[in-house]
Amino acid sequence: MKKTSTRLADGRELIYYDLRDDTVRDAADRRPLDRTVTTSEIRRDVLLGDAVAIASHRQGRTYHPPADECPLCPTRGERLSEIPDSSYDVVVFENRFPSLAGDSGRCEVVCFTSDHDASFADLSEEQARLVLEAWTDRTSELSHLPSVEQVFCFENRGEEIGVTLGHPHGQIYAYPFTTPRTALMLRSLAAHKEATGGENLFDAVLQRELAGERVVLEGEHWAAFVPYAAHWPYEVHLYPKRRVPDLLALDEAARTEFPQVYLELLRRFDRIFGTGEPPTPYIAAWHQAPFGALEEFDGVTRDDFALHLELFTIRRTSGKLKFLAGSESGMSVFINDVPPERAAERLREVASS
């Protein structure tokens, strides 16, 4: 992998990740852009103990442009985009309309491929491995920023999810705090460790699932399963079998096998509802240990946390979506219409030949 860092016309950082070591990236951003001005602010909810990012400048962000005006495609002739070069393998750049900025963190865009009509599932194993290396490198770099406490790599896919740019891409949020969802995991982890005299809850969950009926696929170094209490109609958790706190700690064997397992998982998601359906909308979310202090979680260290990816779709059946209505949105109590055991069975049924 070759990494080349440059700057866009408004000062934002852009990084090329290339498969070939001899690739030269010296194209300049020719757009007449003013410096990006953001108004991101983090506000705490004193009743719930969580945080809300107020980012009014995002109202003006690019919204469903035609394919020939996509800002994530390479620059071609006089059609200028966020990527100055005429081609790329993987690109990461600072979001022009970030939810988090400055002392409130940082937001980046990850373009998986220059092919506008592709998806992550269409990548080769070599390309998917390059994306993994980009996620890992950005996690390392962002974790050293003084305002950053947790790094979150994720992909939103599909208009039903709220995606406004059709090009295959994901995002990275670098938060200045430990997110509420991670904090819940850490509290459960601490309570289980104390109650069992030191057993790791993530290890216990993985071993229970591997011995059960909800395994979707399993490799030598990775395992994917539908969790016992799945919140979403089709939800899969992907774990490395050797517990590590973050992407940086994955060994070479796990990095090599990841593209095989993950690409197969994504391709099965696209076959859940049959060949005549539109591509399955999904969210793919990496959970990594925070880089900040964990004193409030008694007895828990970063090494107790287990890196894992959670993949889920909001489509519950052909032509129907799962909406977060009264119970989910009002009380945070999910109601799942698809039994997790049936979801796992369905995902095994659609295995590629």
Tab-separated table of C-alpha atoms in Angstrom:
chain	number	residue	atom	x	y	z
A	1	MET	CA	0.000	0.000	0.000
A	2	LYS	CA	1.181	3.518	-0.824
A	3	LYS	CA	-0.211	6.499	1.071
A	4	THR	CA	-0.135	10.028	-0.371
A	5	SER	CA	-1.449	13.003	1.605
A	6	THR	CA	-2.381	16.280	-0.073
A	7	ARG	CA	-4.687	19.283	0.414
A	8	LEU	CA	-7.862	20.353	-1.345
A	9	ALA	CA	-8.400	23.952	-2.470
A	10	ASP	CA	-10.130	24.909	0.793
A	11	GLY	CA	-7.402	23.394	2.979
A	12	ARG	CA	-9.047	20.074	3.835
A	13	GLU	CA	-6.811	17.007	3.917
A	14	LEU	CA	-7.159	14.330	1.223
A	15	ILE	CA	-5.292	10.997	1.289
A	16	TYR	CA	-4.848	8.508	-1.536
A	17	TYR	CA	-4.339	4.829	-0.676
A	18	ASP	CA	-2.923	2.982	-3.677
A	19	LEU	CA	-2.326	-0.684	-4.434
A	20	ARG	CA	0.799	0.124	-6.459
A	21	ASP	CA	3.868	1.618	-4.796
A	22	ASP	CA	4.891	3.508	-7.935
A	23	THR	CA	1.630	5.493	-8.272
A	24	VAL	CA	2.159	9.268	-8.395
A	25	ARG	CA	-0.533	11.569	-6.999
A	26	ASP	CA	0.252	15.194	-7.815
A	27	ALA	CA	-3.004	16.496	-9.329
A	28	ALA	CA	-4.081	19.839	-7.868
A	29	ASP	CA	-7.623	20.760	-6.843
A	30	ARG	CA	-8.609	23.394	-9.452
A	31	ARG	CA	-11.890	24.433	-7.822
A	32	PRO	CA	-12.205	28.028	-6.524
A	33	LEU	CA	-13.261	27.001	-3.015
A	34	ASP	CA	-13.401	29.233	0.040
A	35	ARG	CA	-12.223	27.910	3.379
A	36	THR	CA	-14.754	25.577	4.945
A	37	VAL	CA	-16.687	27.181	7.811
A	38	THR	CA	-18.395	24.848	10.264
A	39	THR	CA	-20.610	25.459	13.280
A	40	SER	CA	-20.486	22.065	14.964
A	41	GLU	CA	-21.286	22.043	18.682
A	42	ILE	CA	-21.655	19.178	21.163
A	43	ARG	CA	-24.483	19.540	23.683
A	44	ARG	CA	-25.024	17.179	26.614
A	45	ASP	CA	-28.459	15.874	27.559
A	46	VAL	CA	-28.334	16.032	31.349
A	47	LEU	CA	-31.306	13.669	31.763
A	48	LEU	CA	-30.110	10.888	29.471
A	49	GLY	CA	-26.397	11.482	29.890
A	50	ASP	CA	-25.747	11.335	26.144
A	51	ALA	CA	-24.655	13.926	23.598
A	52	VAL	CA	-26.122	15.638	20.529
A	53	ALA	CA	-24.091	17.257	17.746
A	54	ILE	CA	-25.665	20.524	16.565
A	55	ALA	CA	-24.441	21.154	13.006
A	56	SER	CA	-26.698	23.613	11.173
A	57	HIS	CA	-24.207	24.118	8.317
A	58	ARG	CA	-25.066	20.596	7.080
A	59	GLN	CA	-28.417	21.838	5.739
A	60	GLY	CA	-26.569	22.986	2.609
A	61	ARG	CA	-24.776	19.709	1.856
A	62	THR	CA	-24.939	18.055	-1.569
A	63	TYR	CA	-28.216	16.179	-1.997
A	64	HIS	CA	-28.787	13.429	-4.592
A	65	PRO	CA	-26.791	14.933	-7.482
A	66	PRO	CA	-27.054	13.265	-10.926
A	67	ALA	CA	-24.370	10.672	-11.615
A	68	ASP	CA	-22.471	12.979	-13.961
A	69	GLU	CA	-22.142	15.546	-11.143
A	70	CYS	CA	-21.136	13.145	-8.373
A	71	PRO	CA	-18.515	14.828	-6.118
A	72	LEU	CA	-16.979	11.448	-5.199
A	73	CYS	CA	-16.091	10.400	-8.737
A	74	PRO	CA	-12.588	11.261	-9.997
A	75	THR	CA	-12.018	14.579	-11.753
A	76	ARG	CA	-12.380	14.120	-15.503
A	77	GLY	CA	-11.439	17.022	-17.779
A	78	GLU	CA	-13.395	20.067	-16.655
A	79	ARG	CA	-15.761	18.081	-14.453
A	80	LEU	CA	-14.120	18.868	-11.129
A	81	SER	CA	-14.828	16.867	-7.988
A	82	GLU	CA	-13.612	16.293	-4.428
A	83	ILE	CA	-10.915	13.993	-5.843
A	84	PRO	CA	-8.484	15.970	-8.065
A	85	ASP	CA	-6.939	12.939	-9.787
A	86	SER	CA	-8.506	11.192	-12.782
A	87	SER	CA	-8.551	7.801	-11.026
A	88	TYR	CA	-8.032	6.296	-7.583
A	89	ASP	CA	-8.076	3.056	-5.610
A	90	VAL	CA	-9.215	4.288	-2.183
A	91	VAL	CA	-9.458	7.919	-1.065
A	92	VAL	CA	-10.114	9.488	2.333
A	93	PHE	CA	-10.787	13.196	2.829
A	94	GLU	CA	-12.171	15.572	5.428
A	95	ASN	CA	-15.915	15.979	5.054
A	96	ARG	CA	-16.901	19.360	3.591
A	97	PHE	CA	-20.070	19.298	5.736
A	98	PRO	CA	-18.908	17.617	8.955
A	99	SER	CA	-21.093	16.769	11.930
A	100	LEU	CA	-17.991	17.068	14.125
A	101	ALA	CA	-15.163	19.556	13.662
A	102	GLY	CA	-12.375	21.276	15.585
A	103	ASP	CA	-12.630	20.657	19.333
A	104	SER	CA	-15.792	18.647	18.631
A	105	GLY	CA	-13.910	15.974	16.687
A	106	ARG	CA	-13.524	15.239	12.989
A	107	CYS	CA	-15.484	13.629	10.130
A	108	GLU	CA	-13.971	11.984	7.072
A	109	VAL	CA	-15.310	10.399	3.885
A	110	VAL	CA	-13.909	7.079	2.610
A	111	CYS	CA	-14.389	6.360	-1.107
A	112	PHE	CA	-14.063	2.616	-1.655
A	113	THR	CA	-13.619	2.718	-5.435
A	114	SER	CA	-13.693	5.181	-8.328
A	115	ASP	CA	-16.469	3.110	-9.989
A	116	HIS	CA	-19.664	5.063	-9.361
A	117	ASP	CA	-21.954	2.114	-10.136
A	118	ALA	CA	-20.203	-0.437	-7.918
A	119	SER	CA	-20.763	-1.340	-4.275
A	120	PHE	CA	-18.493	-2.662	-1.534
A	121	ALA	CA	-19.681	-6.174	-2.376
A	122	ASP	CA	-18.336	-5.717	-5.926
A	123	LEU	CA	-14.765	-5.080	-4.747
A	124	SER	CA	-12.032	-7.628	-5.247
A	125	GLU	CA	-10.405	-9.110	-2.159
A	126	GLU	CA	-7.345	-6.964	-2.877
A	127	GLN	CA	-9.458	-3.803	-2.988
A	128	ALA	CA	-11.371	-4.742	0.182
A	129	ARG	CA	-8.053	-5.353	1.970
A	130	LEU	CA	-6.948	-1.858	0.912
A	131	VAL	CA	-10.089	-0.371	2.465
A	132	LEU	CA	-9.289	-2.270	5.675
A	133	GLU	CA	-5.780	-0.775	5.637
A	134	ALA	CA	-7.240	2.706	5.129
A	135	TRP	CA	-9.640	2.236	8.070
A	136	THR	CA	-6.728	1.047	10.201
A	137	ASP	CA	-4.449	3.916	9.212
A	138	ARG	CA	-7.119	6.533	9.853
A	139	THR	CA	-7.961	4.985	13.225
A	140	SER	CA	-4.294	5.302	14.169
A	141	GLU	CA	-3.931	8.876	12.918
A	142	LEU	CA	-7.190	10.182	14.371
A	143	SER	CA	-6.591	8.567	17.750
A	144	HIS	CA	-3.597	10.870	18.223
A	145	LEU	CA	-5.633	14.069	17.831
A	146	PRO	CA	-5.992	15.728	21.251
A	147	SER	CA	-9.761	16.157	20.881
A	148	VAL	CA	-10.488	12.546	19.875
A	149	GLU	CA	-11.533	9.800	22.280
A	150	GLN	CA	-13.218	7.257	19.989
A	151	VAL	CA	-12.941	6.433	16.260
A	152	PHE	CA	-15.951	5.029	14.403
A	153	CYS	CA	-15.665	3.656	10.839
A	154	PHE	CA	-18.979	2.911	9.137
A	155	GLU	CA	-20.883	2.635	5.872
A	156	ASN	CA	-24.442	3.772	5.181
A	157	ARG	CA	-25.796	2.170	2.019
A	158	GLY	CA	-29.073	2.937	0.255
A	159	GLU	CA	-31.502	5.838	-0.014
A	160	GLU	CA	-33.728	4.134	2.565
A	161	ILE	CA	-30.921	4.627	5.101
A	162	GLY	CA	-30.664	8.318	4.185
A	163	VAL	CA	-27.667	8.217	1.857
A	164	THR	CA	-27.549	11.345	-0.333
A	165	LEU	CA	-24.596	10.368	-2.547
A	166	GLY	CA	-24.922	7.166	-4.568
A	167	HIS	CA	-21.183	6.594	-4.993
A	168	PRO	CA	-19.852	3.649	-2.892
A	169	HIS	CA	-18.400	5.270	0.194
A	170	GLY	CA	-18.341	5.228	3.963
A	171	GLN	CA	-17.449	7.636	6.724
A	172	ILE	CA	-15.255	7.924	9.795
A	173	TYR	CA	-16.356	9.888	12.850
A	174	ALA	CA	-13.755	10.799	15.464
A	175	TYR	CA	-15.675	11.666	18.636
A	176	PRO	CA	-14.381	13.791	21.550
A	177	PHE	CA	-16.107	11.408	23.988
A	178	THR	CA	-16.967	7.741	24.467
A	179	THR	CA	-20.227	7.164	22.605
A	180	PRO	CA	-23.327	6.111	24.583
A	181	ARG	CA	-23.573	2.713	22.868
A	182	THR	CA	-19.960	1.885	23.651
A	183	ALA	CA	-20.414	3.082	27.230
A	184	LEU	CA	-23.301	0.627	27.645
A	185	MET	CA	-21.078	-2.207	26.423
A	186	LEU	CA	-18.303	-1.191	28.799
A	187	ARG	CA	-20.687	-1.110	31.773
A	188	SER	CA	-21.991	-4.575	30.895
A	189	LEU	CA	-18.429	-5.749	30.456
A	190	ALA	CA	-17.428	-4.409	33.894
A	191	ALA	CA	-20.483	-5.889	35.631
A	192	HIS	CA	-19.935	-9.323	34.061
A	193	LYS	CA	-16.241	-9.290	34.907
A	194	GLU	CA	-17.011	-8.584	38.567
A	195	ALA	CA	-19.884	-11.068	38.787
A	196	THR	CA	-17.888	-13.949	37.283
A	197	GLY	CA	-14.537	-13.324	38.883
A	198	GLY	CA	-12.872	-12.096	35.714
A	199	GLU	CA	-14.618	-13.715	32.717
A	200	ASN	CA	-14.727	-11.565	29.585
A	201	LEU	CA	-18.289	-10.949	28.381
A	202	PHE	CA	-17.333	-10.613	24.708
A	203	ASP	CA	-15.547	-13.959	24.835
A	204	ALA	CA	-18.541	-15.576	26.513
A	205	VAL	CA	-20.937	-14.196	23.890
A	206	LEU	CA	-18.766	-15.367	20.992
A	207	GLN	CA	-18.344	-18.867	22.406
A	208	ARG	CA	-22.084	-19.158	23.075
A	209	GLU	CA	-22.961	-18.095	19.550
A	210	LEU	CA	-20.384	-20.389	17.918
A	211	ALA	CA	-21.954	-23.325	19.736
A	212	GLY	CA	-25.485	-22.372	18.707
A	213	GLU	CA	-27.793	-22.182	15.703
A	214	ARG	CA	-27.333	-18.547	14.690
A	215	VAL	CA	-23.900	-18.801	13.009
A	216	VAL	CA	-24.061	-17.463	9.453
A	217	LEU	CA	-20.526	-18.203	8.308
A	218	GLU	CA	-17.216	-19.019	9.948
A	219	GLY	CA	-13.600	-18.852	8.844
A	220	GLU	CA	-10.383	-19.721	10.596
A	221	HIS	CA	-10.014	-16.206	12.029
A	222	TRP	CA	-13.500	-14.622	11.782
A	223	ALA	CA	-17.034	-15.624	12.755
A	224	ALA	CA	-20.350	-14.057	11.742
A	225	PHE	CA	-23.602	-14.684	13.596
A	226	VAL	CA	-27.052	-13.238	14.180
A	227	PRO	CA	-27.088	-12.200	17.870
A	228	TYR	CA	-29.509	-13.755	20.343
A	229	ALA	CA	-31.283	-10.424	20.928
A	230	ALA	CA	-30.988	-8.939	17.427
A	231	HIS	CA	-32.592	-5.499	17.224
A	232	TRP	CA	-33.023	-5.456	13.437
A	233	PRO	CA	-34.787	-7.865	11.032
A	234	TYR	CA	-31.476	-9.031	9.546
A	235	GLU	CA	-28.512	-8.210	11.778
A	236	VAL	CA	-25.111	-9.915	11.751
A	237	HIS	CA	-22.156	-9.395	14.074
A	238	LEU	CA	-18.698	-10.169	12.698
A	239	TYR	CA	-15.955	-10.915	15.253
A	240	PRO	CA	-12.291	-11.830	14.939
A	241	LYS	CA	-11.865	-15.073	16.880
A	242	ARG	CA	-8.855	-13.635	18.688
A	243	ARG	CA	-10.100	-10.756	20.814
A	244	VAL	CA	-8.456	-7.413	19.990
A	245	PRO	CA	-9.540	-3.891	21.039
A	246	ASP	CA	-9.309	-2.186	17.648
A	247	LEU	CA	-8.390	-2.477	13.983
A	248	LEU	CA	-4.748	-1.695	14.719
A	249	ALA	CA	-4.371	-4.899	16.748
A	250	LEU	CA	-5.511	-7.325	14.029
A	251	ASP	CA	-2.735	-9.716	13.018
A	252	GLU	CA	-1.783	-10.515	9.430
A	253	ALA	CA	-3.791	-13.738	9.315
A	254	ALA	CA	-6.996	-11.933	10.318
A	255	ARG	CA	-6.324	-9.113	7.843
A	256	THR	CA	-5.831	-11.609	5.038
A	257	GLU	CA	-9.030	-13.522	5.740
A	258	PHE	CA	-11.250	-10.499	6.421
A	259	PRO	CA	-11.993	-9.613	2.747
A	260	GLN	CA	-13.088	-13.180	1.988
A	261	VAL	CA	-15.522	-13.341	4.902
A	262	TYR	CA	-16.843	-9.787	4.703
A	263	LEU	CA	-17.425	-9.764	0.949
A	264	GLU	CA	-19.330	-13.045	1.206
A	265	LEU	CA	-21.438	-11.604	4.012
A	266	LEU	CA	-22.322	-8.488	1.987
A	267	ARG	CA	-23.195	-10.577	-1.058
A	268	ARG	CA	-25.540	-12.698	1.029
A	269	PHE	CA	-27.243	-9.528	2.260
A	270	ASP	CA	-27.928	-8.589	-1.359
A	271	ARG	CA	-29.635	-11.955	-1.923
A	272	ILE	CA	-31.863	-12.043	1.172
A	273	PHE	CA	-34.979	-10.724	-0.546
A	274	GLY	CA	-34.535	-12.280	-3.995
A	275	THR	CA	-32.911	-11.246	-7.258
A	276	GLY	CA	-35.742	-8.929	-8.339
A	277	GLU	CA	-35.353	-6.597	-5.343
A	278	PRO	CA	-33.283	-3.377	-5.255
A	279	PRO	CA	-29.920	-3.644	-3.470
A	280	THR	CA	-30.373	-4.257	0.241
A	281	PRO	CA	-29.983	-1.043	2.286
A	282	TYR	CA	-27.688	-1.515	5.249
A	283	ILE	CA	-25.479	0.029	7.894
A	284	ALA	CA	-22.073	-1.534	8.593
A	285	ALA	CA	-20.532	-0.265	11.832
A	286	TRP	CA	-17.126	-1.012	13.363
A	287	HIS	CA	-17.038	-1.017	17.170
A	288	GLN	CA	-13.610	-0.210	18.588
A	289	ALA	CA	-12.387	0.456	22.121
A	290	PRO	CA	-12.180	4.139	23.054
A	291	PHE	CA	-8.731	5.676	23.264
A	292	GLY	CA	-9.623	7.795	26.271
A	293	ALA	CA	-9.471	6.901	29.955
A	294	LEU	CA	-11.845	4.183	31.215
A	295	GLU	CA	-11.788	4.929	34.957
A	296	GLU	CA	-15.585	5.144	35.164
A	297	PHE	CA	-15.866	1.521	34.017
A	298	ASP	CA	-14.481	-0.245	37.089
A	299	GLY	CA	-11.830	-2.837	36.354
A	300	VAL	CA	-12.118	-2.610	32.553
A	301	THR	CA	-9.168	-1.915	30.253
A	302	ARG	CA	-8.982	-1.332	26.504
A	303	ASP	CA	-7.808	-4.908	26.036
A	304	ASP	CA	-11.069	-6.205	27.538
A	305	PHE	CA	-13.036	-4.692	24.645
A	306	ALA	CA	-13.626	-6.772	21.517
A	307	LEU	CA	-13.405	-5.216	18.074
A	308	HIS	CA	-16.391	-6.261	15.993
A	309	LEU	CA	-18.520	-5.144	13.064
A	310	GLU	CA	-22.299	-4.924	13.217
A	311	LEU	CA	-24.130	-5.182	9.884
A	312	PHE	CA	-27.879	-4.711	9.638
A	313	THR	CA	-30.655	-3.759	7.236
A	314	ILE	CA	-33.835	-1.801	7.900
A	315	ARG	CA	-35.730	-3.873	5.292
A	316	ARG	CA	-37.837	-6.501	7.075
A	317	THR	CA	-39.317	-8.215	4.050
A	318	SER	CA	-39.739	-7.627	0.335
A	319	GLY	CA	-40.893	-4.044	-0.226
A	320	LYS	CA	-41.305	-3.276	3.495
A	321	LEU	CA	-39.057	-1.358	5.887
A	322	LYS	CA	-38.609	-1.546	9.644
A	323	PHE	CA	-39.503	1.872	11.083
A	324	LEU	CA	-38.406	3.010	14.526
A	325	ALA	CA	-41.802	4.058	15.843
A	326	GLY	CA	-43.205	4.606	19.335
A	327	SER	CA	-41.539	1.854	21.350
A	328	GLU	CA	-38.176	2.103	19.602
A	329	SER	CA	-37.931	5.881	19.279
A	330	GLY	CA	-39.813	6.802	22.434
A	331	MET	CA	-38.534	4.158	24.855
A	332	SER	CA	-35.518	2.545	23.099
A	333	VAL	CA	-37.239	-0.855	23.249
A	334	PHE	CA	-36.885	-2.589	19.892
A	335	ILE	CA	-39.504	-4.942	18.498
A	336	ASN	CA	-38.086	-7.363	15.927
A	337	ASP	CA	-40.474	-9.021	13.470
A	338	VAL	CA	-37.946	-11.630	12.304
A	339	PRO	CA	-36.769	-14.274	14.801
A	340	PRO	CA	-32.942	-14.223	14.906
A	341	GLU	CA	-32.815	-17.982	14.307
A	342	ARG	CA	-34.874	-17.603	11.120
A	343	ALA	CA	-32.702	-14.689	9.970
A	344	ALA	CA	-29.558	-16.793	10.417
A	345	GLU	CA	-31.170	-19.684	8.557
A	346	ARG	CA	-32.107	-17.399	5.668
A	347	LEU	CA	-28.576	-15.979	5.450
A	348	ARG	CA	-27.180	-19.507	5.299
A	349	GLU	CA	-29.689	-20.437	2.584
A	350	VAL	CA	-28.499	-17.674	0.249
A	351	ALA	CA	-24.837	-18.754	0.373
A	352	SER	CA	-23.132	-18.343	-2.999
A	353	SER	CA	-22.340	-21.475	-4.971
